[in-house]
Amino acid sequence: MDGGARRIAGEGGALYGIWRSQIGRPRDELQVITAWPGAVHAADAEAALLEGEADVWIKRSETLTPTLRPTDSKPPVRQGNYAFRWFATPERHWPEFLDLCAAAWPGFERAYDSQVIGLWHATGDRTGIESDEVTGAGFHGGVRSLLVTRRPNLAMWERSKLPEGKDESKVRDMLSRRYDLCDWTVVSTATLLTARDKQDIARWT
C-alpha cells in the first residue's frame, strides 16, 4: 500500500484512509478511500492504488462525492470502530434525508464520544458492471450514499443503539427516520489502521 500511496500522491491525490473489516465482512477485506482535488474515474484511482498488487484478488471501486461532510481532504487519524453504512434513498426523499443527518449529528457526537467522518454520494462511476451486494450498486436505484462514523470501541457502538434520556431519544428518532425514507441500508464495521498497521497489512493483503 505504500507504493500505492506514493503513486496517488504523484498524481495529485492522497490516501484518505485504510480500514480492516471487523464485523459484517471477511477479516481479510480492506476498505480504502482516496481523495482527489478534482474529478477522477474510479478505474484510474483503483489502478493508481493497486498497480502491481498481485495478492489483491478482488477489487471494487466507486467514485463518491462529499455532501455535508467532509468539508476538506484531511484524513481521520483516531483509532476506533468505524461503521460503513450504505443507503439507497429515493430521489424525492434525499433532501429530507440530508436535513435529518444535519440535525442529528451534533447530538449523536456529544452523546457517544463519536464522530461523523463523512457522507458521500455515489456518482454511478464504478469499476466492473456486476451488481455489488455491499454497496447496493446494480440492485438499488435512487441516491446511493456512504456514511462513515467513528465510535471509540464496539462497546460504544452497542451503547449508541440504546438511547438514555430525552435528548438521546430525540437523536435516535431522527436517525431512525432516515431508515423509513430508504429502500435499503446495510452496515459493516472496521478498524482504522495506523501507519504501522498499514505496513503490516501491505505484507499480507
mmCIF file with all atom_site columns, C-alpha atoms in Angstrom:
data_model
loop_
_atom_site.group_PDB
_atom_site.id
_atom_site.type_symbol
_atom_site.label_atom_id
_atom_site.label_alt_id
_atom_site.label_comp_id
_atom_site.label_asym_id
_atom_site.label_entity_id
_atom_site.label_seq_id
_atom_site.pdbx_PDB_ins_code
_atom_site.Cartn_x
_atom_site.Cartn_y
_atom_site.Cartn_z
_atom_site.occupancy
_atom_site.B_iso_or_equiv
_atom_site.pdbx_formal_charge
_atom_site.auth_seq_id
_atom_site.auth_comp_id
_atom_site.auth_asym_id
_atom_site.auth_atom_id
_atom_site.pdbx_PDB_model_num
ATOM 1   C CA . MET A 1 1   ? 0.000   0.000   0.000   1.00 0.00 ? 1   MET A CA 1
ATOM 2   C CA . ASP A 1 2   ? 2.955   2.346   0.499   1.00 0.00 ? 2   ASP A CA 1
ATOM 3   C CA . GLY A 1 3   ? 3.627   2.194   -3.240  1.00 0.00 ? 3   GLY A CA 1
ATOM 4   C CA . GLY A 1 4   ? 0.001   2.946   -3.956  1.00 0.00 ? 4   GLY A CA 1
ATOM 5   C CA . ALA A 1 5   ? 0.041   5.962   -1.634  1.00 0.00 ? 5   ALA A CA 1
ATOM 6   C CA . ARG A 1 6   ? 3.107   7.313   -3.436  1.00 0.00 ? 6   ARG A CA 1
ATOM 7   C CA . ARG A 1 7   ? 1.538   6.815   -6.869  1.00 0.00 ? 7   ARG A CA 1
ATOM 8   C CA . ILE A 1 8   ? -1.662  8.541   -5.780  1.00 0.00 ? 8   ILE A CA 1
ATOM 9   C CA . ALA A 1 9   ? 0.313   11.465  -4.330  1.00 0.00 ? 9   ALA A CA 1
ATOM 10  C CA . GLY A 1 10  ? 2.296   11.702  -7.568  1.00 0.00 ? 10  GLY A CA 1
ATOM 11  C CA . GLU A 1 11  ? -0.962  12.168  -9.467  1.00 0.00 ? 11  GLU A CA 1
ATOM 12  C CA . GLY A 1 12  ? -2.202  14.876  -7.092  1.00 0.00 ? 12  GLY A CA 1
ATOM 13  C CA . GLY A 1 13  ? -4.364  12.734  -4.803  1.00 0.00 ? 13  GLY A CA 1
ATOM 14  C CA . ALA A 1 14  ? -3.979  11.417  -1.269  1.00 0.00 ? 14  ALA A CA 1
ATOM 15  C CA . LEU A 1 15  ? -4.623  8.226   0.658   1.00 0.00 ? 15  LEU A CA 1
ATOM 16  C CA . TYR A 1 16  ? -7.529  9.195   2.929   1.00 0.00 ? 16  TYR A CA 1
ATOM 17  C CA . GLY A 1 17  ? -7.670  6.010   4.985   1.00 0.00 ? 17  GLY A CA 1
ATOM 18  C CA . ILE A 1 18  ? -7.405  2.222   5.150   1.00 0.00 ? 18  ILE A CA 1
ATOM 19  C CA . TRP A 1 19  ? -9.747  0.155   7.305   1.00 0.00 ? 19  TRP A CA 1
ATOM 20  C CA . ARG A 1 20  ? -9.634  -3.528  8.207   1.00 0.00 ? 20  ARG A CA 1
ATOM 21  C CA . SER A 1 21  ? -13.005 -5.283  8.398   1.00 0.00 ? 21  SER A CA 1
ATOM 22  C CA . GLN A 1 22  ? -14.142 -6.207  11.882  1.00 0.00 ? 22  GLN A CA 1
ATOM 23  C CA . ILE A 1 23  ? -17.856 -7.060  11.826  1.00 0.00 ? 23  ILE A CA 1
ATOM 24  C CA . GLY A 1 24  ? -20.070 -7.831  8.857   1.00 0.00 ? 24  GLY A CA 1
ATOM 25  C CA . ARG A 1 25  ? -17.363 -8.537  6.269   1.00 0.00 ? 25  ARG A CA 1
ATOM 26  C CA . PRO A 1 26  ? -14.434 -11.013 5.951   1.00 0.00 ? 26  PRO A CA 1
ATOM 27  C CA . ARG A 1 27  ? -11.402 -10.116 8.078   1.00 0.00 ? 27  ARG A CA 1
ATOM 28  C CA . ASP A 1 28  ? -9.073  -10.168 5.063   1.00 0.00 ? 28  ASP A CA 1
ATOM 29  C CA . GLU A 1 29  ? -11.099 -7.426  3.359   1.00 0.00 ? 29  GLU A CA 1
ATOM 30  C CA . LEU A 1 30  ? -9.951  -3.818  3.360   1.00 0.00 ? 30  LEU A CA 1
ATOM 31  C CA . GLN A 1 31  ? -11.861 -0.611  2.778   1.00 0.00 ? 31  GLN A CA 1
ATOM 32  C CA . VAL A 1 32  ? -9.760  2.170   1.244   1.00 0.00 ? 32  VAL A CA 1
ATOM 33  C CA . ILE A 1 33  ? -10.716 5.770   0.473   1.00 0.00 ? 33  ILE A CA 1
ATOM 34  C CA . THR A 1 34  ? -8.566  8.060   -1.665  1.00 0.00 ? 34  THR A CA 1
ATOM 35  C CA . ALA A 1 35  ? -9.084  11.819  -2.023  1.00 0.00 ? 35  ALA A CA 1
ATOM 36  C CA . TRP A 1 36  ? -8.580  13.822  -5.195  1.00 0.00 ? 36  TRP A CA 1
ATOM 37  C CA . PRO A 1 37  ? -8.611  17.587  -5.849  1.00 0.00 ? 37  PRO A CA 1
ATOM 38  C CA . GLY A 1 38  ? -10.750 17.188  -8.975  1.00 0.00 ? 38  GLY A CA 1
ATOM 39  C CA . ALA A 1 39  ? -12.825 14.670  -10.875 1.00 0.00 ? 39  ALA A CA 1
ATOM 40  C CA . VAL A 1 40  ? -11.288 11.214  -11.195 1.00 0.00 ? 40  VAL A CA 1
ATOM 41  C CA . HIS A 1 41  ? -12.594 7.974   -12.660 1.00 0.00 ? 41  HIS A CA 1
ATOM 42  C CA . ALA A 1 42  ? -12.941 5.015   -10.309 1.00 0.00 ? 42  ALA A CA 1
ATOM 43  C CA . ALA A 1 43  ? -10.826 2.851   -12.627 1.00 0.00 ? 43  ALA A CA 1
ATOM 44  C CA . ASP A 1 44  ? -7.967  5.373   -12.638 1.00 0.00 ? 44  ASP A CA 1
ATOM 45  C CA . ALA A 1 45  ? -7.941  5.741   -8.852  1.00 0.00 ? 45  ALA A CA 1
ATOM 46  C CA . GLU A 1 46  ? -8.057  1.962   -8.459  1.00 0.00 ? 46  GLU A CA 1
ATOM 47  C CA . ALA A 1 47  ? -5.147  1.497   -10.863 1.00 0.00 ? 47  ALA A CA 1
ATOM 48  C CA . ALA A 1 48  ? -3.045  4.100   -9.062  1.00 0.00 ? 48  ALA A CA 1
ATOM 49  C CA . LEU A 1 49  ? -3.652  2.422   -5.700  1.00 0.00 ? 49  LEU A CA 1
ATOM 50  C CA . LEU A 1 50  ? -3.293  -1.231  -6.668  1.00 0.00 ? 50  LEU A CA 1
ATOM 51  C CA . GLU A 1 51  ? -0.867  -1.361  -9.587  1.00 0.00 ? 51  GLU A CA 1
ATOM 52  C CA . GLY A 1 52  ? 1.411   -4.360  -9.049  1.00 0.00 ? 52  GLY A CA 1
ATOM 53  C CA . GLU A 1 53  ? -0.524  -5.657  -6.000  1.00 0.00 ? 53  GLU A CA 1
ATOM 54  C CA . ALA A 1 54  ? -0.842  -9.231  -7.263  1.00 0.00 ? 54  ALA A CA 1
ATOM 55  C CA . ASP A 1 55  ? -2.189  -10.544 -3.941  1.00 0.00 ? 55  ASP A CA 1
ATOM 56  C CA . VAL A 1 56  ? -5.323  -8.420  -4.112  1.00 0.00 ? 56  VAL A CA 1
ATOM 57  C CA . TRP A 1 57  ? -7.741  -10.842 -5.787  1.00 0.00 ? 57  TRP A CA 1
ATOM 58  C CA . ILE A 1 58  ? -10.993 -8.895  -5.904  1.00 0.00 ? 58  ILE A CA 1
ATOM 59  C CA . LYS A 1 59  ? -11.244 -5.155  -6.499  1.00 0.00 ? 59  LYS A CA 1
ATOM 60  C CA . ARG A 1 60  ? -14.329 -2.957  -6.475  1.00 0.00 ? 60  ARG A CA 1
ATOM 61  C CA . SER A 1 61  ? -14.071 0.808   -6.706  1.00 0.00 ? 61  SER A CA 1
ATOM 62  C CA . GLU A 1 62  ? -16.588 3.603   -6.916  1.00 0.00 ? 62  GLU A CA 1
ATOM 63  C CA . THR A 1 63  ? -16.415 7.377   -7.321  1.00 0.00 ? 63  THR A CA 1
ATOM 64  C CA . LEU A 1 64  ? -18.005 9.286   -4.437  1.00 0.00 ? 64  LEU A CA 1
ATOM 65  C CA . THR A 1 65  ? -18.546 12.988  -3.830  1.00 0.00 ? 65  THR A CA 1
ATOM 66  C CA . PRO A 1 66  ? -18.852 14.530  -0.347  1.00 0.00 ? 66  PRO A CA 1
ATOM 67  C CA . THR A 1 67  ? -22.138 16.044  0.801   1.00 0.00 ? 67  THR A CA 1
ATOM 68  C CA . LEU A 1 68  ? -22.485 17.634  4.267   1.00 0.00 ? 68  LEU A CA 1
ATOM 69  C CA . ARG A 1 69  ? -19.120 16.216  5.347   1.00 0.00 ? 69  ARG A CA 1
ATOM 70  C CA . PRO A 1 70  ? -16.192 16.058  4.954   1.00 0.00 ? 70  PRO A CA 1
ATOM 71  C CA . THR A 1 71  ? -15.500 19.682  4.115   1.00 0.00 ? 71  THR A CA 1
ATOM 72  C CA . ASP A 1 72  ? -11.813 19.069  3.344   1.00 0.00 ? 72  ASP A CA 1
ATOM 73  C CA . SER A 1 73  ? -9.477  16.193  2.490   1.00 0.00 ? 73  SER A CA 1
ATOM 74  C CA . LYS A 1 74  ? -7.850  15.928  5.936   1.00 0.00 ? 74  LYS A CA 1
ATOM 75  C CA . PRO A 1 75  ? -7.993  12.206  6.796   1.00 0.00 ? 75  PRO A CA 1
ATOM 76  C CA . PRO A 1 76  ? -9.266  10.765  10.075  1.00 0.00 ? 76  PRO A CA 1
ATOM 77  C CA . VAL A 1 77  ? -6.439  9.727   12.399  1.00 0.00 ? 77  VAL A CA 1
ATOM 78  C CA . ARG A 1 78  ? -8.099  8.463   15.587  1.00 0.00 ? 78  ARG A CA 1
ATOM 79  C CA . GLN A 1 79  ? -8.223  4.725   16.129  1.00 0.00 ? 79  GLN A CA 1
ATOM 80  C CA . GLY A 1 80  ? -11.641 3.279   16.860  1.00 0.00 ? 80  GLY A CA 1
ATOM 81  C CA . ASN A 1 81  ? -14.536 1.359   15.438  1.00 0.00 ? 81  ASN A CA 1
ATOM 82  C CA . TYR A 1 82  ? -15.661 2.820   12.106  1.00 0.00 ? 82  TYR A CA 1
ATOM 83  C CA . ALA A 1 83  ? -19.074 1.977   10.713  1.00 0.00 ? 83  ALA A CA 1
ATOM 84  C CA . PHE A 1 84  ? -19.534 1.966   6.928   1.00 0.00 ? 84  PHE A CA 1
ATOM 85  C CA . ARG A 1 85  ? -23.243 2.266   6.237   1.00 0.00 ? 85  ARG A CA 1
ATOM 86  C CA . TRP A 1 86  ? -24.644 2.314   2.714   1.00 0.00 ? 86  TRP A CA 1
ATOM 87  C CA . PHE A 1 87  ? -28.076 3.793   1.986   1.00 0.00 ? 87  PHE A CA 1
ATOM 88  C CA . ALA A 1 88  ? -30.302 3.776   -1.096  1.00 0.00 ? 88  ALA A CA 1
ATOM 89  C CA . THR A 1 89  ? -32.691 6.718   -0.867  1.00 0.00 ? 89  THR A CA 1
ATOM 90  C CA . PRO A 1 90  ? -35.400 7.598   -3.406  1.00 0.00 ? 90  PRO A CA 1
ATOM 91  C CA . GLU A 1 91  ? -34.631 10.939  -5.051  1.00 0.00 ? 91  GLU A CA 1
ATOM 92  C CA . ARG A 1 92  ? -37.740 12.565  -3.576  1.00 0.00 ? 92  ARG A CA 1
ATOM 93  C CA . HIS A 1 93  ? -36.583 11.756  -0.025  1.00 0.00 ? 93  HIS A CA 1
ATOM 94  C CA . TRP A 1 94  ? -32.942 12.781  -0.424  1.00 0.00 ? 94  TRP A CA 1
ATOM 95  C CA . PRO A 1 95  ? -33.320 16.429  0.779   1.00 0.00 ? 95  PRO A CA 1
ATOM 96  C CA . GLU A 1 96  ? -35.135 15.276  3.928   1.00 0.00 ? 96  GLU A CA 1
ATOM 97  C CA . PHE A 1 97  ? -32.511 12.588  4.480   1.00 0.00 ? 97  PHE A CA 1
ATOM 98  C CA . LEU A 1 98  ? -29.779 15.272  4.442   1.00 0.00 ? 98  LEU A CA 1
ATOM 99  C CA . ASP A 1 99  ? -31.778 17.521  6.778   1.00 0.00 ? 99  ASP A CA 1
ATOM 100 C CA . LEU A 1 100 ? -32.176 14.688  9.300   1.00 0.00 ? 100 LEU A CA 1
ATOM 101 C CA . CYS A 1 101 ? -28.457 13.955  9.205   1.00 0.00 ? 101 CYS A CA 1
ATOM 102 C CA . ALA A 1 102 ? -27.544 17.599  9.767   1.00 0.00 ? 102 ALA A CA 1
ATOM 103 C CA . ALA A 1 103 ? -29.985 17.893  12.691  1.00 0.00 ? 103 ALA A CA 1
ATOM 104 C CA . ALA A 1 104 ? -28.992 14.621  14.400  1.00 0.00 ? 104 ALA A CA 1
ATOM 105 C CA . TRP A 1 105 ? -25.228 14.534  14.046  1.00 0.00 ? 105 TRP A CA 1
ATOM 106 C CA . PRO A 1 106 ? -24.278 17.123  16.728  1.00 0.00 ? 106 PRO A CA 1
ATOM 107 C CA . GLY A 1 107 ? -26.318 15.354  19.398  1.00 0.00 ? 107 GLY A CA 1
ATOM 108 C CA . PHE A 1 108 ? -25.022 11.960  18.303  1.00 0.00 ? 108 PHE A CA 1
ATOM 109 C CA . GLU A 1 109 ? -21.419 13.129  18.596  1.00 0.00 ? 109 GLU A CA 1
ATOM 110 C CA . ARG A 1 110 ? -21.944 14.696  22.032  1.00 0.00 ? 110 ARG A CA 1
ATOM 111 C CA . ALA A 1 111 ? -23.746 11.696  23.498  1.00 0.00 ? 111 ALA A CA 1
ATOM 112 C CA . TYR A 1 112 ? -21.449 8.917   22.345  1.00 0.00 ? 112 TYR A CA 1
ATOM 113 C CA . ASP A 1 113 ? -17.921 10.362  22.101  1.00 0.00 ? 113 ASP A CA 1
ATOM 114 C CA . SER A 1 114 ? -18.258 9.685   18.382  1.00 0.00 ? 114 SER A CA 1
ATOM 115 C CA . GLN A 1 115 ? -17.633 11.467  15.095  1.00 0.00 ? 115 GLN A CA 1
ATOM 116 C CA . VAL A 1 116 ? -19.361 11.570  11.744  1.00 0.00 ? 116 VAL A CA 1
ATOM 117 C CA . ILE A 1 117 ? -16.463 11.330  9.304   1.00 0.00 ? 117 ILE A CA 1
ATOM 118 C CA . GLY A 1 118 ? -18.415 11.854  6.116   1.00 0.00 ? 118 GLY A CA 1
ATOM 119 C CA . LEU A 1 119 ? -21.450 11.208  3.973   1.00 0.00 ? 119 LEU A CA 1
ATOM 120 C CA . TRP A 1 120 ? -20.591 10.617  0.326   1.00 0.00 ? 120 TRP A CA 1
ATOM 121 C CA . HIS A 1 121 ? -22.919 10.412  -2.671  1.00 0.00 ? 121 HIS A CA 1
ATOM 122 C CA . ALA A 1 122 ? -22.188 7.670   -5.227  1.00 0.00 ? 122 ALA A CA 1
ATOM 123 C CA . THR A 1 123 ? -21.931 9.139   -8.731  1.00 0.00 ? 123 THR A CA 1
ATOM 124 C CA . GLY A 1 124 ? -22.531 5.838   -10.548 1.00 0.00 ? 124 GLY A CA 1
ATOM 125 C CA . ASP A 1 125 ? -18.974 5.640   -11.906 1.00 0.00 ? 125 ASP A CA 1
ATOM 126 C CA . ARG A 1 126 ? -17.564 2.302   -10.749 1.00 0.00 ? 126 ARG A CA 1
ATOM 127 C CA . THR A 1 127 ? -15.304 -0.496  -11.873 1.00 0.00 ? 127 THR A CA 1
ATOM 128 C CA . GLY A 1 128 ? -16.991 -3.574  -13.265 1.00 0.00 ? 128 GLY A CA 1
ATOM 129 C CA . ILE A 1 129 ? -20.596 -3.967  -14.295 1.00 0.00 ? 129 ILE A CA 1
ATOM 130 C CA . GLU A 1 130 ? -21.705 -6.719  -11.925 1.00 0.00 ? 130 GLU A CA 1
ATOM 131 C CA . SER A 1 131 ? -24.071 -5.995  -9.046  1.00 0.00 ? 131 SER A CA 1
ATOM 132 C CA . ASP A 1 132 ? -22.473 -5.440  -5.657  1.00 0.00 ? 132 ASP A CA 1
ATOM 133 C CA . GLU A 1 133 ? -24.288 -6.530  -2.506  1.00 0.00 ? 133 GLU A CA 1
ATOM 134 C CA . VAL A 1 134 ? -22.054 -4.379  -0.282  1.00 0.00 ? 134 VAL A CA 1
ATOM 135 C CA . THR A 1 135 ? -22.834 -1.016  -1.894  1.00 0.00 ? 135 THR A CA 1
ATOM 136 C CA . GLY A 1 136 ? -26.174 -1.880  -3.449  1.00 0.00 ? 136 GLY A CA 1
ATOM 137 C CA . ALA A 1 137 ? -24.886 -0.980  -6.917  1.00 0.00 ? 137 ALA A CA 1
ATOM 138 C CA . GLY A 1 138 ? -26.935 -2.743  -9.557  1.00 0.00 ? 138 GLY A CA 1
ATOM 139 C CA . PHE A 1 139 ? -29.614 -3.698  -7.029  1.00 0.00 ? 139 PHE A CA 1
ATOM 140 C CA . HIS A 1 140 ? -30.995 -0.354  -5.898  1.00 0.00 ? 140 HIS A CA 1
ATOM 141 C CA . GLY A 1 141 ? -31.760 2.931   -7.626  1.00 0.00 ? 141 GLY A CA 1
ATOM 142 C CA . GLY A 1 142 ? -32.257 6.401   -6.236  1.00 0.00 ? 142 GLY A CA 1
ATOM 143 C CA . VAL A 1 143 ? -29.410 8.109   -4.404  1.00 0.00 ? 143 VAL A CA 1
ATOM 144 C CA . ARG A 1 144 ? -26.849 5.674   -3.036  1.00 0.00 ? 144 ARG A CA 1
ATOM 145 C CA . SER A 1 145 ? -24.685 7.122   -0.290  1.00 0.00 ? 145 SER A CA 1
ATOM 146 C CA . LEU A 1 146 ? -21.958 6.001   2.100   1.00 0.00 ? 146 LEU A CA 1
ATOM 147 C CA . LEU A 1 147 ? -21.922 7.213   5.709   1.00 0.00 ? 147 LEU A CA 1
ATOM 148 C CA . VAL A 1 148 ? -18.742 6.672   7.737   1.00 0.00 ? 148 VAL A CA 1
ATOM 149 C CA . THR A 1 149 ? -18.888 7.216   11.500  1.00 0.00 ? 149 THR A CA 1
ATOM 150 C CA . ARG A 1 150 ? -16.357 6.610   14.259  1.00 0.00 ? 150 ARG A CA 1
ATOM 151 C CA . ARG A 1 151 ? -17.015 5.296   17.745  1.00 0.00 ? 151 ARG A CA 1
ATOM 152 C CA . PRO A 1 152 ? -14.205 4.707   20.265  1.00 0.00 ? 152 PRO A CA 1
ATOM 153 C CA . ASN A 1 153 ? -14.924 0.971   20.501  1.00 0.00 ? 153 ASN A CA 1
ATOM 154 C CA . LEU A 1 154 ? -17.512 -1.725  19.884  1.00 0.00 ? 154 LEU A CA 1
ATOM 155 C CA . ALA A 1 155 ? -18.999 -1.225  23.343  1.00 0.00 ? 155 ALA A CA 1
ATOM 156 C CA . MET A 1 156 ? -19.928 2.355   22.449  1.00 0.00 ? 156 MET A CA 1
ATOM 157 C CA . TRP A 1 157 ? -21.238 1.153   19.091  1.00 0.00 ? 157 TRP A CA 1
ATOM 158 C CA . GLU A 1 158 ? -23.681 -1.076  21.011  1.00 0.00 ? 158 GLU A CA 1
ATOM 159 C CA . ARG A 1 159 ? -24.388 1.652   23.571  1.00 0.00 ? 159 ARG A CA 1
ATOM 160 C CA . SER A 1 160 ? -25.408 4.094   20.827  1.00 0.00 ? 160 SER A CA 1
ATOM 161 C CA . LYS A 1 161 ? -28.252 1.764   19.831  1.00 0.00 ? 161 LYS A CA 1
ATOM 162 C CA . LEU A 1 162 ? -29.903 2.145   23.251  1.00 0.00 ? 162 LEU A CA 1
ATOM 163 C CA . PRO A 1 163 ? -30.695 5.806   23.978  1.00 0.00 ? 163 PRO A CA 1
ATOM 164 C CA . GLU A 1 164 ? -30.792 7.050   27.558  1.00 0.00 ? 164 GLU A CA 1
ATOM 165 C CA . GLY A 1 165 ? -32.913 10.066  28.384  1.00 0.00 ? 165 GLY A CA 1
ATOM 166 C CA . LYS A 1 166 ? -34.968 12.504  26.345  1.00 0.00 ? 166 LYS A CA 1
ATOM 167 C CA . ASP A 1 167 ? -32.098 14.090  24.380  1.00 0.00 ? 167 ASP A CA 1
ATOM 168 C CA . GLU A 1 168 ? -30.633 10.778  23.224  1.00 0.00 ? 168 GLU A CA 1
ATOM 169 C CA . SER A 1 169 ? -34.086 9.500   22.301  1.00 0.00 ? 169 SER A CA 1
ATOM 170 C CA . LYS A 1 170 ? -34.656 12.580  20.148  1.00 0.00 ? 170 LYS A CA 1
ATOM 171 C CA . VAL A 1 171 ? -31.378 11.949  18.315  1.00 0.00 ? 171 VAL A CA 1
ATOM 172 C CA . ARG A 1 172 ? -32.240 8.284   17.838  1.00 0.00 ? 172 ARG A CA 1
ATOM 173 C CA . ASP A 1 173 ? -35.685 9.179   16.468  1.00 0.00 ? 173 ASP A CA 1
ATOM 174 C CA . MET A 1 174 ? -34.131 11.463  13.837  1.00 0.00 ? 174 MET A CA 1
ATOM 175 C CA . LEU A 1 175 ? -31.546 8.861   12.866  1.00 0.00 ? 175 LEU A CA 1
ATOM 176 C CA . SER A 1 176 ? -34.197 6.141   12.682  1.00 0.00 ? 176 SER A CA 1
ATOM 177 C CA . ARG A 1 177 ? -36.401 8.320   10.497  1.00 0.00 ? 177 ARG A CA 1
ATOM 178 C CA . ARG A 1 178 ? -33.721 8.106   7.793   1.00 0.00 ? 178 ARG A CA 1
ATOM 179 C CA . TYR A 1 179 ? -34.342 4.368   7.503   1.00 0.00 ? 179 TYR A CA 1
ATOM 180 C CA . ASP A 1 180 ? -38.035 4.993   6.874   1.00 0.00 ? 180 ASP A CA 1
ATOM 181 C CA . LEU A 1 181 ? -37.040 7.127   3.887   1.00 0.00 ? 181 LEU A CA 1
ATOM 182 C CA . CYS A 1 182 ? -34.735 4.490   2.372   1.00 0.00 ? 182 CYS A CA 1
ATOM 183 C CA . ASP A 1 183 ? -35.314 1.497   0.158   1.00 0.00 ? 183 ASP A CA 1
ATOM 184 C CA . TRP A 1 184 ? -32.250 -0.278  1.558   1.00 0.00 ? 184 TRP A CA 1
ATOM 185 C CA . THR A 1 185 ? -29.403 0.055   4.044   1.00 0.00 ? 185 THR A CA 1
ATOM 186 C CA . VAL A 1 186 ? -26.501 -2.159  5.102   1.00 0.00 ? 186 VAL A CA 1
ATOM 187 C CA . VAL A 1 187 ? -23.713 -1.651  7.627   1.00 0.00 ? 187 VAL A CA 1
ATOM 188 C CA . SER A 1 188 ? -20.298 -3.152  8.305   1.00 0.00 ? 188 SER A CA 1
ATOM 189 C CA . THR A 1 189 ? -17.651 -2.081  10.788  1.00 0.00 ? 189 THR A CA 1
ATOM 190 C CA . ALA A 1 190 ? -13.899 -1.743  10.508  1.00 0.00 ? 190 ALA A CA 1
ATOM 191 C CA . THR A 1 191 ? -10.866 -0.570  12.454  1.00 0.00 ? 191 THR A CA 1
ATOM 192 C CA . LEU A 1 192 ? -8.768  2.330   11.158  1.00 0.00 ? 192 LEU A CA 1
ATOM 193 C CA . LEU A 1 193 ? -5.194  1.250   10.511  1.00 0.00 ? 193 LEU A CA 1
ATOM 194 C CA . THR A 1 194 ? -2.280  3.260   11.862  1.00 0.00 ? 194 THR A CA 1
ATOM 195 C CA . ALA A 1 195 ? 0.916   3.841   9.888   1.00 0.00 ? 195 ALA A CA 1
ATOM 196 C CA . ARG A 1 196 ? 2.482   0.743   11.442  1.00 0.00 ? 196 ARG A CA 1
ATOM 197 C CA . ASP A 1 197 ? -0.635  -1.298  10.701  1.00 0.00 ? 197 ASP A CA 1
ATOM 198 C CA . LYS A 1 198 ? -0.508  -0.163  7.073   1.00 0.00 ? 198 LYS A CA 1
ATOM 199 C CA . GLN A 1 199 ? 2.993   -1.533  6.696   1.00 0.00 ? 199 GLN A CA 1
ATOM 200 C CA . ASP A 1 200 ? 1.874   -4.849  8.175   1.00 0.00 ? 200 ASP A CA 1
ATOM 201 C CA . ILE A 1 201 ? -1.228  -5.005  6.009   1.00 0.00 ? 201 ILE A CA 1
ATOM 202 C CA . ALA A 1 202 ? 0.798   -4.475  2.838   1.00 0.00 ? 202 ALA A CA 1
ATOM 203 C CA . ARG A 1 203 ? 2.647   -7.707  3.522   1.00 0.00 ? 203 ARG A CA 1
ATOM 204 C CA . TRP A 1 204 ? -0.418  -9.934  3.685   1.00 0.00 ? 204 TRP A CA 1
ATOM 205 C CA . THR A 1 205 ? -3.032  -8.226  1.544   1.00 0.00 ? 205 THR A CA 1
#
